[in-house]
Coordinates of C-alpha atoms and ligand atoms in Angstrom, one line a residue:
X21 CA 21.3 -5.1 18.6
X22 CA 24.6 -3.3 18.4
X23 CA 25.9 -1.3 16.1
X24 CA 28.5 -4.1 14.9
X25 CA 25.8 -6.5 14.5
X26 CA 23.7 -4.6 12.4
X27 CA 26.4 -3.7 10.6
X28 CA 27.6 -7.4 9.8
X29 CA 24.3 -9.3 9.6
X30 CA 22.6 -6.4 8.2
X31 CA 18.4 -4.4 9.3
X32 CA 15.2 -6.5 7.8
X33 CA 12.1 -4.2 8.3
X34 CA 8.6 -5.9 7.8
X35 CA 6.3 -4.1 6.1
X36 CA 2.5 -4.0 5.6
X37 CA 0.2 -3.9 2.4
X38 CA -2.7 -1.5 2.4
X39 CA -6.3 -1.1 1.1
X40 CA -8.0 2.0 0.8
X41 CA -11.7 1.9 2.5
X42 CA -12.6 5.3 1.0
X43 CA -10.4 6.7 -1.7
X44 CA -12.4 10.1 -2.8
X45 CA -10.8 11.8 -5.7
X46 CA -11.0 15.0 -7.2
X47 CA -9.9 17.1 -10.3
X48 CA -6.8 16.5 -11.7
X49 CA -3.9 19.5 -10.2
X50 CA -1.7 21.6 -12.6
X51 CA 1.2 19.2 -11.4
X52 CA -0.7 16.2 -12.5
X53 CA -1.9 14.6 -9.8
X54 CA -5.1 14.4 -8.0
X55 CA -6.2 15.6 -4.9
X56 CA -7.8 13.4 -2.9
X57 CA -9.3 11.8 0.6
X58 CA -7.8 8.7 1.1
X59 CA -8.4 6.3 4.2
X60 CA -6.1 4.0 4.5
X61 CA -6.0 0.7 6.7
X62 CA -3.0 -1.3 7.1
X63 CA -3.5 -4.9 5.9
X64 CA -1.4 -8.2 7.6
X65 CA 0.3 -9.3 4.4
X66 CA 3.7 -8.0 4.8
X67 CA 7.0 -7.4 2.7
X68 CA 10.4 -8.3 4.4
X69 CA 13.2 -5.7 3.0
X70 CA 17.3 -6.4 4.3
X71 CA 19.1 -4.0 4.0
X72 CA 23.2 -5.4 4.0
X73 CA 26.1 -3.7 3.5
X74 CA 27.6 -4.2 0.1
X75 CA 30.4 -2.8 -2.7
X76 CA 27.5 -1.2 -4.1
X77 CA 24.2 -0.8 -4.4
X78 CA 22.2 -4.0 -5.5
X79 CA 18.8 -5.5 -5.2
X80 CA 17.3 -8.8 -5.3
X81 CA 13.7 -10.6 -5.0
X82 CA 12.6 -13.6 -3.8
X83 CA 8.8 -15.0 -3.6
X84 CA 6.0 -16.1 -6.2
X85 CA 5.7 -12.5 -8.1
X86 CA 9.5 -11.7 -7.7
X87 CA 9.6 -11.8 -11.5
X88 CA 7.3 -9.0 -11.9
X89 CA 9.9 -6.8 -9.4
X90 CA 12.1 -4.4 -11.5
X91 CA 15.6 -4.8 -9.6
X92 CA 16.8 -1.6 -11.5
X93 CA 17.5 1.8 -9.4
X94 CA 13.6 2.7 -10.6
X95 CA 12.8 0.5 -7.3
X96 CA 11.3 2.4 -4.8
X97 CA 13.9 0.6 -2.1
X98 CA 16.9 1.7 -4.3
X99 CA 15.3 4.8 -4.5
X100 CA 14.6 5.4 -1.0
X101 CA 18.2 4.2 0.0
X102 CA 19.8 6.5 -2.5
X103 CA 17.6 9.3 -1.7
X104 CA 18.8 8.5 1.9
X105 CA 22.2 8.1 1.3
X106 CA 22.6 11.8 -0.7
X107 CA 20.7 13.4 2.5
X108 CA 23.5 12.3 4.5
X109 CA 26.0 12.1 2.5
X110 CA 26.6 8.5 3.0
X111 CA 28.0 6.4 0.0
X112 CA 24.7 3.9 -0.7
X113 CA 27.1 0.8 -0.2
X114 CA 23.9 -1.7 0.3
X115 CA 22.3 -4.7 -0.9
X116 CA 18.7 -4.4 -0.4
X117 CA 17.0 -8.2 -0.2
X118 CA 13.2 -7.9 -1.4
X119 CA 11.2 -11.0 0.4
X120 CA 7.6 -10.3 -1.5
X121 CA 4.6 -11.4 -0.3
X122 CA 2.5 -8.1 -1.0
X123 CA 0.7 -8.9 -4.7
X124 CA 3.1 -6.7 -7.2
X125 CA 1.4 -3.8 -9.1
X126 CA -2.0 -4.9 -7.1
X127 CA -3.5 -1.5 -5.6
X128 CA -2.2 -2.5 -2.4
X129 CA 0.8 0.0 -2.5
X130 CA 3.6 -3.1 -2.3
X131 CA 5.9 -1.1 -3.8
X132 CA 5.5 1.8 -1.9
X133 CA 5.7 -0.7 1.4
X134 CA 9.3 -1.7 0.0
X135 CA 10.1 1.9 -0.4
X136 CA 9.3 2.8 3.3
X137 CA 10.7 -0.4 4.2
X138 CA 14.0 -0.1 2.7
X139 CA 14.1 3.7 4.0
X140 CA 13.9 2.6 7.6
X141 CA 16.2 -0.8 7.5
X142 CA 19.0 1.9 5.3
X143 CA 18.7 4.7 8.5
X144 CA 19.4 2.1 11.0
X145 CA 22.3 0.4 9.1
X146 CA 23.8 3.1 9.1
X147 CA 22.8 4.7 12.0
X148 CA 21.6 8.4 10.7
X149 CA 19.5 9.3 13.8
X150 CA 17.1 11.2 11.2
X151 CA 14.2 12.2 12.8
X152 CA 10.4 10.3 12.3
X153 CA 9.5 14.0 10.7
X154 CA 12.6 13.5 7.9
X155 CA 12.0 10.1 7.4
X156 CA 7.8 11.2 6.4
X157 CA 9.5 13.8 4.4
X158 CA 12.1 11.4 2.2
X159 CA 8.8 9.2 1.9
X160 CA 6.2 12.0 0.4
X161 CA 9.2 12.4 -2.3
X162 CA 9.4 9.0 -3.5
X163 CA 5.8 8.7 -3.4
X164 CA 2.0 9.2 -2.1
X165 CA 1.7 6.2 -0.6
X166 CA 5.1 5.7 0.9
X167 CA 4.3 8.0 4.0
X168 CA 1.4 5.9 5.1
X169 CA 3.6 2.7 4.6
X170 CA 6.1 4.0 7.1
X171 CA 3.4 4.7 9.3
X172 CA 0.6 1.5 9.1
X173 CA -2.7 1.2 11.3
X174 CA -5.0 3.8 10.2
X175 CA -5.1 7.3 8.6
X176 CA -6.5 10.1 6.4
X177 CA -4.4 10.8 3.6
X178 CA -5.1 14.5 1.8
X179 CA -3.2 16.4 -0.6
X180 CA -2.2 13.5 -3.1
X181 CA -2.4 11.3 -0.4
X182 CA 0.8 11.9 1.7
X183 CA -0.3 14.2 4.3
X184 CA -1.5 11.8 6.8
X185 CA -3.8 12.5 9.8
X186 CA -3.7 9.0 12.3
X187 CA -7.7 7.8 12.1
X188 CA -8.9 5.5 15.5
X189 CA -10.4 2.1 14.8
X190 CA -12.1 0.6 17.4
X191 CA -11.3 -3.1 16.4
X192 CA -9.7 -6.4 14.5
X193 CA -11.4 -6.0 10.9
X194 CA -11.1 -9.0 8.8
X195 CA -10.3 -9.5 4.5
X196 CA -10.4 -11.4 2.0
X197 CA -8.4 -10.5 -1.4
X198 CA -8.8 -11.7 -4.3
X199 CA -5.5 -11.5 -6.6
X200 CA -5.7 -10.8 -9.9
X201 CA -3.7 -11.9 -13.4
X202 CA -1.4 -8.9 -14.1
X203 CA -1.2 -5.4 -12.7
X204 CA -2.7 -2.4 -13.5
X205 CA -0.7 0.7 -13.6
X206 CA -2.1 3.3 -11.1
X207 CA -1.0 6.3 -14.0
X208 CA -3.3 4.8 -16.6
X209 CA -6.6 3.9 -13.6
X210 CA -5.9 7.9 -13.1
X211 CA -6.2 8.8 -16.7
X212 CA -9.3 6.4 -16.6
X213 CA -10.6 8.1 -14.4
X214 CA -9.6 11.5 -15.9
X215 CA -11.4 10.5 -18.8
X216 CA -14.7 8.8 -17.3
X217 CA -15.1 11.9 -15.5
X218 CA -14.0 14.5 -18.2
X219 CA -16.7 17.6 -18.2
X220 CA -17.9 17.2 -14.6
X221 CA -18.2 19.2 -12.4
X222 CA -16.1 16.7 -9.0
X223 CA -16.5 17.7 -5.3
X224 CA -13.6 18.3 -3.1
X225 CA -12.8 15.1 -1.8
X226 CA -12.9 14.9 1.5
X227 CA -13.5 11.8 4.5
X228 CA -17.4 10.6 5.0
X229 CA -18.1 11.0 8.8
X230 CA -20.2 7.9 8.9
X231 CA -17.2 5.6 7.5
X232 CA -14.7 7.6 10.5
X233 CA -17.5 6.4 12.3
X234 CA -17.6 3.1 11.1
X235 CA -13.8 2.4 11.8
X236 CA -13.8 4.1 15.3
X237 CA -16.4 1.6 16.6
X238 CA -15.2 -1.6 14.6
X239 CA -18.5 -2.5 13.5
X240 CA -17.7 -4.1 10.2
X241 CA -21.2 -3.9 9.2
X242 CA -21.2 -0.5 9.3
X243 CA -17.8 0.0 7.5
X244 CA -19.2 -2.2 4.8
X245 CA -21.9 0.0 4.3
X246 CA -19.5 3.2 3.7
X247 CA -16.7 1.6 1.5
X248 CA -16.4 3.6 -1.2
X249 CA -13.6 3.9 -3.9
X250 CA -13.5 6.6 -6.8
X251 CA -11.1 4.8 -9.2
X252 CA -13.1 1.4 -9.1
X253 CA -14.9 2.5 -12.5
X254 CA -12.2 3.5 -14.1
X255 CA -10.5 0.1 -12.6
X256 CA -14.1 -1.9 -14.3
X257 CA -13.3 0.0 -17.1
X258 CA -10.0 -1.2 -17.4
X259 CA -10.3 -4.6 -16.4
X260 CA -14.5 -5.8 -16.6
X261 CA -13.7 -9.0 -15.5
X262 CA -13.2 -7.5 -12.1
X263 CA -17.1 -7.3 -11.7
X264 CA -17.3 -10.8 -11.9
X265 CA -15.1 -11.2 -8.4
X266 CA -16.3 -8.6 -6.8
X267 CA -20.3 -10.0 -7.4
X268 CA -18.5 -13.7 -6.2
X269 CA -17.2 -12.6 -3.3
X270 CA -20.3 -10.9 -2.2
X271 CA -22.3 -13.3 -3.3
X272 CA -20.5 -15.9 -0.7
X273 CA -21.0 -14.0 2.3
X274 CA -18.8 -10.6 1.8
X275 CA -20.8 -8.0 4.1
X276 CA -19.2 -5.3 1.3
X277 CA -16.7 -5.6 -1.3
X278 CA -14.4 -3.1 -3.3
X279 CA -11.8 -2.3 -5.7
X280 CA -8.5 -2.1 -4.4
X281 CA -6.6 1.7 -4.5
X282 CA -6.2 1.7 -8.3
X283 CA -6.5 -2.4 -8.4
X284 CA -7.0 -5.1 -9.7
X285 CA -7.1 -6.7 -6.4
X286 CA -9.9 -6.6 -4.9
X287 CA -11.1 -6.0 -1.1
X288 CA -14.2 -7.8 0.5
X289 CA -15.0 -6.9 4.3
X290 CA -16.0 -10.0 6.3
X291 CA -17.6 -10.3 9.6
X292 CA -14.9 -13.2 11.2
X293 CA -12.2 -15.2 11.1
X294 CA -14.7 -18.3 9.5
X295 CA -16.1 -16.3 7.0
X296 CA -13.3 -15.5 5.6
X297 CA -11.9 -19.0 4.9
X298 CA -15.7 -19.6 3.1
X299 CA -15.1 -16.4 1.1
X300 CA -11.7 -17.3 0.3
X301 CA -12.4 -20.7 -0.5
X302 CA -15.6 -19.5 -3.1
X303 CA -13.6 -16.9 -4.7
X304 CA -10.8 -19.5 -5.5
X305 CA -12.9 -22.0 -6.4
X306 CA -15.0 -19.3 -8.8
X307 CA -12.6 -19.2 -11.3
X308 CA -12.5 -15.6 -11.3
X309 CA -9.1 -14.5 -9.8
X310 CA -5.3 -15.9 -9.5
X311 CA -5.9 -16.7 -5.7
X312 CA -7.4 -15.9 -2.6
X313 CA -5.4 -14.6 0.5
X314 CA -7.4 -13.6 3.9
X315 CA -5.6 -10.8 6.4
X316 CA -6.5 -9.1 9.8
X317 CA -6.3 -5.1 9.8
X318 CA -5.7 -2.3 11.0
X319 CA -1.7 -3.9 11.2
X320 CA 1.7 -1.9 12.6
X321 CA 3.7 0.2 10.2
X322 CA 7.2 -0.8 8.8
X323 CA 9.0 -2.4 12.0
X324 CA 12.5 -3.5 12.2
X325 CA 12.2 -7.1 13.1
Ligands
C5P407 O1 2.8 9.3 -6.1 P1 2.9 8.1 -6.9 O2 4.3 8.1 -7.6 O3 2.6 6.8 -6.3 O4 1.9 8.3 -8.1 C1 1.9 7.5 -9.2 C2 1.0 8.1 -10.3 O5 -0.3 8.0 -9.9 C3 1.3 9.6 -10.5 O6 2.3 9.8 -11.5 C4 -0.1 10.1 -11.0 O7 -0.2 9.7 -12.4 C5 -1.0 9.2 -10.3 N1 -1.5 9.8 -9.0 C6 -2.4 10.9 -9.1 N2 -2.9 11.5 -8.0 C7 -2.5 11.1 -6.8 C8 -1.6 10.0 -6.7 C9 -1.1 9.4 -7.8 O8 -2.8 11.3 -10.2 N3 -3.0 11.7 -5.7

């Protein structure tokens, strides 16, 4: 595409949603967040973000949450093209078009995908030539997710989750998710958590070798075995109901099953592509989520298309 093109028709980036097969968490920092060890594995339900020139800069949603998107500058895409913009000193002339598929507010870092997303449609709109290094950089500022957005497959995030370390997998691992009604705000899982764990004494987190293990030789028996996720009490906490999917979706055939990040999806590890229709279908048809959705991982980082 040349530069005239992009320019007219305008840069959509695809994006990926994420789960987190071990999220290990530890004390709260001074500046408020948490240190932690989080895996993270790209998920095959994507985002779409446009990114088209404009008077100024405005956003719009379109797909079955788009009501839940705030189309304010609080976005993470408006925030990622404006933070672009003033690094280059471009004026942030852009429409940024939103097509949603990731669940919104879900633990699966959709708005964190659009954030990444919109960063790299923006750069090539208008042509920045920022390096792979400054893009990371703008992302660990509008978030701890964003980074690992940009970059998809497979990683260990440490610090508060933005300092990434690529992990191997050694296969095609298959999910099922089951959406819930309504968000949870990862701020208030934290404080949960915070407050479930209050007087303590919590390790420093840090990556089980068996689950590396686990994802290296893409035996999803194995990785079932080592999913593990700090914040799902706090999520249980928050939400009980939750307990009610996750025993569903284990009890039709899951070989392991876990909260989502800070949820209220939640994650269940199948061993094929069969398995997880029947898991989708019994989780639907359980009455105990919004819907069902299956997806292959690990899956490429935010691509222009
Ligand atoms: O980095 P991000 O903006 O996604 O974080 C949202 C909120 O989640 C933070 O304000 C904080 O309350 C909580 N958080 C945390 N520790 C982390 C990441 C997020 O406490 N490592």
């Amino acid at each position: 595409m040349t530069r005239a093109d992009t320019g007219t028709r305008g840069v959509t980036v695809r994006v990926p949603a994420k789960v987190n097969v071990q999220l290990a968490v530890g004390a709260a920092r001074p500046d408020g967040f948490h240190d932690l060890a989080n895996v993270f594995l790209a998920v095959g339900l994507y985002d779409e973000v446009t990114a088209a020139p404009a008077d100024e800069l405005t956003i719009t949603c379109s797909g079955p949450d788009a009501a839940q998107v705030p189309l304010d500058r609080g976005n993470l895409a408006a925030r990622a093209a404006l933070a672009l913009a003033e690094r280059y000193g471009i004026e942030p002339a852009v429409h940024l078009h939103i097509a949603k598929d990731i669940p919104v507010a879900g633990g699966m870092a959709g708005g964190s995908a659009d954030g990444a997303a919109a960063l790299l449609a923006c750069d090539a709109l208008w042509s920045t030539g920022a390096s792979r290094e400054e893009l990371l950089e703008i992302c660990a500022e509008l978030g701890s997710d964003v980074p690992f957005s940009l970059i998809g497959g497979a990683a260990l995030g440490t610090g508060r989750g933005e300092l990434l370390t690529p992990v191997a997998t050694g296969g095609t691992f298959h999910w099922v998710f089951a959406l819930a009604d309504g968000g949870l705000s990862t701020p208030v899982v934290f404080g949960e958590f915070d407050r479930l764990t209050a007087g303590t004494d919590l390790p420093v987190p840090a990556a089980a070798p068996a689950l590396l293990d686990a994802l290296a030789s893409g035996d999803p028996a194995a990785l079932a075995k080592t999913l593990s996720n700090d914040l799902q009490a706090a999520a249980l906490s928050l939400r009980p109901s939750l307990a009610a999917t996750l025993a569903a979706g284990t009890g039709a055939g899951a070989l392991g099953a876990l909260v989502s990040g800070s949820g209220p999806t939640t994650a269940f590890l199948v061993p094929d592509e069969s398995t997880a229709h029947r898991v989708a279908a019994a989780l639907t048809a359980s009455g105990t989520c919004r819907t069902a959705r299956t997806a292959l991982s690990p899956a490429a980082g935010a691509t222009v298309v």
